[in-house]
Structures are given as structure tokens and as C-alpha cells.
Amino acid sequence: MEVDEVVCLPRLSRVAVCGGTHGNELSGVYLVRELLKVKKGVMEKEEEQEEEEPLSVLKVLSNPRAMQQCRRYVDTDLNRCFTHATLNGLTSGTVPYEMIRSRELNAMLGPKGRSGAVDLVCDLHNTTANMGLCLIAYSDCDWICTFILKSPIKNHIPSILWESMASVTMEIGPQPHGVVRSNVYTAMKAGVQHMLDWVCFFNSGTLFEGESVDVFTMIKHIDYPRDSETRNITAAVHPHLQDRDFCPLHPEDPLFQTFSGETLRYKGNEPLYPFFINECAYYEKGIFFKFIIHLYICKHIS
Amino acid sequence: MEVDEVVCLPRLSRVAVCGGTHGNELSGVYLVRELLKVKKGVMEKEEEQEEEEPLSVLKVLSNPRAMQQCRRYVDTDLNRCFTHATLNGLTSGTVPYEMIRSRELNAMLGPKGRSGAVDLVCDLHNTTANMGLCLIAYSDCDWICTFILKSPIKNHIPSILWESMASVTMEIGPQPHGVVRSNVYTAMKAGVQHMLDWVCFFNSGTLFEGESVDVFTMIKHIDYPRDSETRNITAAVHPHLQDRDFCPLHPEDPLFQTFSGETLRYKGNEPLYPFFINECAYYEKGIFFKFIIHLYICKHIS
């Protein structure tokens, strides 16, 4: 786009903060429960300072049944249910709980384009990978997500990803699933507060100057080595790679250590940046980690 | 006992190494799978060097159904089923899977006192707590467990506990449940090898001189602060306490941080040593952590 072009966007009146989409990722579960207690407290102080129409913040516990069982999901991964086919398909026979729940959430928060739909969804997640506080956004064509990635919250975020999500996902780790660590909870609480502060700042009619921001974008993922018969994994992440999310992995760097002690190396031709290294939930999905390339996006956005 | 008293003990012919008692504690699962592949490999080399009757090492995957689902248990905690009542009680109606499995394991490895029973069970576990490699034994009246705690494996173990277990439990953390970390797997593999080496050393007729060993013993446990109505926890482990297993906790030291940010302090009168701090599985059991006192046991055992 042209450097001097100004894009005018409508205010964001309704924001949803969602925790417990995965029932065992506890930072979001406890943060949303806390926000539900604090009706007009710390998290919305910016709103009260504004004289304009107040910001409506909807706090949602996305998957109550999975939360109750402290499991990622009951029948199927809720975070994979927000597709056009699942949300609008015909139902026959026994419908998985998360499919029903995804339709309830779609009716509550959306559907996209409806006048009562929320303007922004912030979905809270944890990972066992050492990813710090990380934002995952749909694409760089979504103005609001792009602005949020460039807002003061950026100072708290080492890594920003573009991914195929319909909302902004705040992903924080490392934290074991089923556990809540105070430092991770506090980081998420601060991250959500910064995001809401930014929305209020945006709503006040601020003109944002363009600047650059580091982002990563996903290009592929690879699976663990597995036994051809049992499909059990035969190696773990190599100790040299473990916890080094977003660090460059060069050709011939150690990748896996087999359970018999052998080192397997990265055989690609170019350096890549792995993330979601040793994420618990990806064992069943056949993903060892995702590979990303490091893009320095330098668009002038006003 | 008298300082010069010598106790003669029969050799240990049969040892069981058990993994997957909790199906989502993966170091033991993958180590036992690996041992089952290596019939006469690294893990039993000492045995082959001996000219005496070889040591029989039985490798057991304790809870296959829970392993398959990557859950701690299917119906009930297997590790709480090895009671006289459960093993010998009458069955009526639907019997939980783990109760059936505990009887199968008891028939395979025991029962205690039967001529074909194993002489030693080493049960492999992980914890999300920062406990390093830790041995948990039944009591200081069990000679074999006492000797193992005093063996060269001790050099790899920062902490040794006495607890009410019917076998030696090797507990290693921190590792999220459902995840395998190479460094934790390697530490467990070395620990099991040291234990088997010690058994062979013991079986060779070695006379052990008495020496001292640091142990901790459990005295009580406390639960998380909870909402009186919902029973949900209202605080997490304080960041100053997190990961400080086996370190002294003094009166007025921070204990919890509530989700609204308040610090709750330890109100006891004497320093204690917490362990299993923020262990995932204890959330449902109503245990925040266990408290132990630091005992310096200095018995002369020959």
C-alpha cells in the first residue's frame, strides 16, 4: 500500500476474552474465572476513564466439560471445530460435545458479520513448549490483529506468529497442562490487560503511525520418529533443541535423541526456526514441532 | 541395633522394573518399552559378568489402558489399589479397571511371601514438581530399600524420602505429564542401571559397612486455598516457593499467591521442607504439597 494512505476503522465495541478452550490449559481458566468475579475492576479501568461508549468485555469459559475433567477436550478438539463445515453442517446421530459447544459459542460471539457479533476474540492458551508469551494471528491482512501485534503488548512478547486462526490467540509457556504456575498466570493477566488497554486507546480515535514488527510464519511441521508397527514414538526431542523455541536450527544440528541413545540430525538445507517444541498435545496429532521461517515484516501501516 | 551386629540377607533373584503405573508419566513408559526391546543389552550387563545364577529382571507396563489414553488412570488411581482390602476383597457389580489390573499385577509379581514373588519392585514415576531424581521407600526397617538408598545411586539423588510404599519408587521431575524430555529419560535410565548394578553387587556377597544418609520423612500435607462453594482453587503456589522442593520454608515465607494478587504466608511455627510442590495430580486429591521434616539418619548398618 502507499506510504501516506490512511485507513479508517470502526471502533471495537465488543471484545471476548476466552479461557478453557482446552480444559487443561489452566492460566486462561483461572484468569477468566477471576475476571468474571471482578465486574468493574482492574482489568477494565481504562474503560472507566473513557467518556465514550464503554467497551463491552465478554468473558467466556469455552469448554466447561473439559475443564471439569481437566482434559484438553471431551470428544474432539474444540479448537478444530470452528470451521464452516462444522458450524453449519447437518447433524445426525450422536454429535460430539465440542461440535455442539462450537455452535453455541458461534451463536454467542458471532457469527461473523452479524450486528451483535463481537469485534475481537482473544483466546487464551498454554503450551508445554518454551514459547514465552506469544500472539498467534490470522494474517497480516487483518488490520486489528496487525495493530494489536504492534501495540505496547509487543514489549511483553518475544515472538509473534501468523497462523490460520479466526481470532488472536495468546499462547504462554512453558507450563504443564493441568498445572497453574503463578508467573505464567501473571504474565497472561498483564497481556490481557495490555490488549484491553490498546483497544481503549484505539477506540479513542488515535492515529497510528506505521512501524516494523518481527513476526514468524509457519511453513511446515514434522512428526516424531515412530515405530512402523506400533506407531509409538522412538525418540524424544534432543536435549540441545529442547526449550529453544524460535532459535535457529541449522542443517546437521541435533534434532532427536532416540530412546537407545542415538542422535538424529536436521537434514534440511536451510536454517529454520522451530516452535511448539515438545508441546504435549501434539503427540497425538503427529506433530513434533512446527517449523517457521523468520520474516522481518516492515510494512508502513497508518 | 548394636554397632557390630552383622545382618545376613538372601540374594535378590528377581527384580521388577515397572513403568506406566500412571499412564501419562512417560519416562517410565518409554524406558520399560526400550528395556523390553533390549533383552540382553546394556541394562543387564552386570548380570552377564556374574558367574552366579543370573538376575531375573521383569519389565512391566503396569497400566496399558491408561497409557493408551495418556491419562493417569482410567477408572481409579492404580497406585492406590495395592491395599489388602482391594487385592483380596470380594467383587460385585462393575469393578474399576485398575482394581482388576492391581490383582493381575499382584498375581504376576507377588503376592508377598510366595516363593515365586519378586524380591524387589522398582516403580518408575514422573512429577511436575522440581524434585530431581528422588527415591521413595517404605520404611527404614526394610533392609534392601535402606541399602539401595545408600548405594552409589545415592550420588545421583538429591533427595530421599521414606513413605508408605510397598516398593522403591523412583520419582523424577520436573516433567509435564504426557511429555517425555530427553534429560529426564536419560536420568531415569541411569538411575535404573545403578539400581540393577547395586543388586548385582549385593548378590555377589558384599559386606556393606554402615554409613550415614540424608533422608526426609513426610509429616503432613496441606491443600490449596479453595472457594467454599465451588471448591475451585483460589490461589497458585507463590513464585518464591515454586520449584524450591526440599528447600526450607520458614514461618512467614510466601506460600500462595491468590488469583487477585494477594500473598498468603506460611503460618507454622517451625521450618519445614515442602516437596511435590505443584504436582499436577495432587490438584484433584486436595494436596498442595507435602511437608517433610529433615532428618539426618545416622544408623550403623552392616
PDB file of C-alpha atoms in Angstrom, chain A residues 26 30 33-34 71 128 176-182 185-186 189 232-233 236-237 239 242-243 257 259-260 278 280 283, chain B residues 26 30 33-34 71 128 176-182 185-186 189 232-233 236-237 239 242-243 257 259-260 278 280 283:
ATOM      1  CA  LEU A  26      -5.262 -23.552  33.319  1.00  0.00           C
ATOM      2  CA  TYR A  30      -8.342 -19.202  36.276  1.00  0.00           C
ATOM      3  CA  ARG A  33     -12.877 -17.048  36.413  1.00  0.00           C
ATOM      4  CA  GLU A  34     -11.137 -14.140  38.158  1.00  0.00           C
ATOM      5  CA  ARG A  71      -8.674 -32.619  29.880  1.00  0.00           C
ATOM      6  CA  THR A 128       4.406 -27.071  27.449  1.00  0.00           C
ATOM      7  CA  PRO A 176       2.471 -28.339  32.176  1.00  0.00           C
ATOM      8  CA  HIS A 177      -1.153 -28.887  31.232  1.00  0.00           C
ATOM      9  CA  GLY A 178      -3.241 -29.393  34.357  1.00  0.00           C
ATOM     10  CA  VAL A 179      -0.965 -27.086  36.367  1.00  0.00           C
ATOM     11  CA  VAL A 180      -1.143 -23.362  37.073  1.00  0.00           C
ATOM     12  CA  ARG A 181       2.124 -21.514  37.659  1.00  0.00           C
ATOM     13  CA  SER A 182       1.907 -18.072  39.242  1.00  0.00           C
ATOM     14  CA  TYR A 185      -0.774 -16.617  35.214  1.00  0.00           C
ATOM     15  CA  THR A 186       0.604 -13.152  35.997  1.00  0.00           C
ATOM     16  CA  LYS A 189      -3.129 -11.316  33.162  1.00  0.00           C
ATOM     17  CA  ASN A 232       4.850 -45.365  19.260  1.00  0.00           C
ATOM     18  CA  ILE A 233       7.492 -42.629  19.165  1.00  0.00           C
ATOM     19  CA  ALA A 236      12.500 -37.578  22.198  1.00  0.00           C
ATOM     20  CA  VAL A 237      13.473 -34.008  21.364  1.00  0.00           C
ATOM     21  CA  PRO A 239      18.437 -32.026  24.777  1.00  0.00           C
ATOM     22  CA  GLN A 242      14.604 -28.743  23.924  1.00  0.00           C
ATOM     23  CA  ASP A 243      13.372 -25.314  25.139  1.00  0.00           C
ATOM     24  CA  GLN A 257      17.681 -38.461  20.676  1.00  0.00           C
ATOM     25  CA  PHE A 259      15.466 -43.993  23.372  1.00  0.00           C
ATOM     26  CA  SER A 260      18.513 -46.143  22.735  1.00  0.00           C
ATOM     27  CA  ASN A 278       7.635 -30.777  22.691  1.00  0.00           C
ATOM     28  CA  CYS A 280       2.180 -32.183  24.898  1.00  0.00           C
ATOM     29  CA  TYR A 283       1.990 -36.137  20.359  1.00  0.00           C
TER      30      TYR A 283
ATOM     31  CA  LEU B  26       6.125 -41.073  30.127  1.00  0.00           C
ATOM     32  CA  TYR B  30       9.358 -45.347  27.203  1.00  0.00           C
ATOM     33  CA  ARG B  33       9.380 -50.280  26.317  1.00  0.00           C
ATOM     34  CA  GLU B  34      13.070 -49.818  25.487  1.00  0.00           C
ATOM     35  CA  ARG B  71      -4.075 -40.441  31.276  1.00  0.00           C
ATOM     36  CA  THR B 128       5.675 -31.856  37.533  1.00  0.00           C
ATOM     37  CA  PRO B 176       4.885 -32.279  32.343  1.00  0.00           C
ATOM     38  CA  HIS B 177       2.666 -35.343  32.315  1.00  0.00           C
ATOM     39  CA  GLY B 178       2.093 -36.505  28.742  1.00  0.00           C
ATOM     40  CA  VAL B 179       5.540 -35.257  27.685  1.00  0.00           C
ATOM     41  CA  VAL B 180       8.914 -37.016  27.515  1.00  0.00           C
ATOM     42  CA  ARG B 181      12.016 -34.895  27.985  1.00  0.00           C
ATOM     43  CA  SER B 182      15.322 -36.426  26.938  1.00  0.00           C
ATOM     44  CA  TYR B 185      14.530 -40.030  30.395  1.00  0.00           C
ATOM     45  CA  THR B 186      18.338 -40.291  30.474  1.00  0.00           C
ATOM     46  CA  LYS B 189      17.723 -44.820  32.608  1.00  0.00           C
ATOM     47  CA  ASN B 232     -12.114 -24.306  42.829  1.00  0.00           C
ATOM     48  CA  ILE B 233      -8.646 -23.258  43.953  1.00  0.00           C
ATOM     49  CA  ALA B 236      -1.401 -20.723  42.955  1.00  0.00           C
ATOM     50  CA  VAL B 237       1.949 -21.611  44.504  1.00  0.00           C
ATOM     51  CA  PRO B 239       6.552 -17.662  42.676  1.00  0.00           C
ATOM     52  CA  GLN B 242       7.646 -22.659  43.067  1.00  0.00           C
ATOM     53  CA  ASP B 243      10.428 -25.119  42.124  1.00  0.00           C
ATOM     54  CA  GLN B 257      -0.369 -16.009  45.507  1.00  0.00           C
ATOM     55  CA  PHE B 259      -5.518 -15.024  41.597  1.00  0.00           C
ATOM     56  CA  SER B 260      -6.291 -11.448  42.631  1.00  0.00           C
ATOM     57  CA  ASN B 278       2.658 -28.030  42.318  1.00  0.00           C
ATOM     58  CA  CYS B 280      -0.341 -31.853  38.699  1.00  0.00           C
ATOM     59  CA  TYR B 283      -4.948 -30.893  42.445  1.00  0.00           C
TER      60      TYR B 283
END
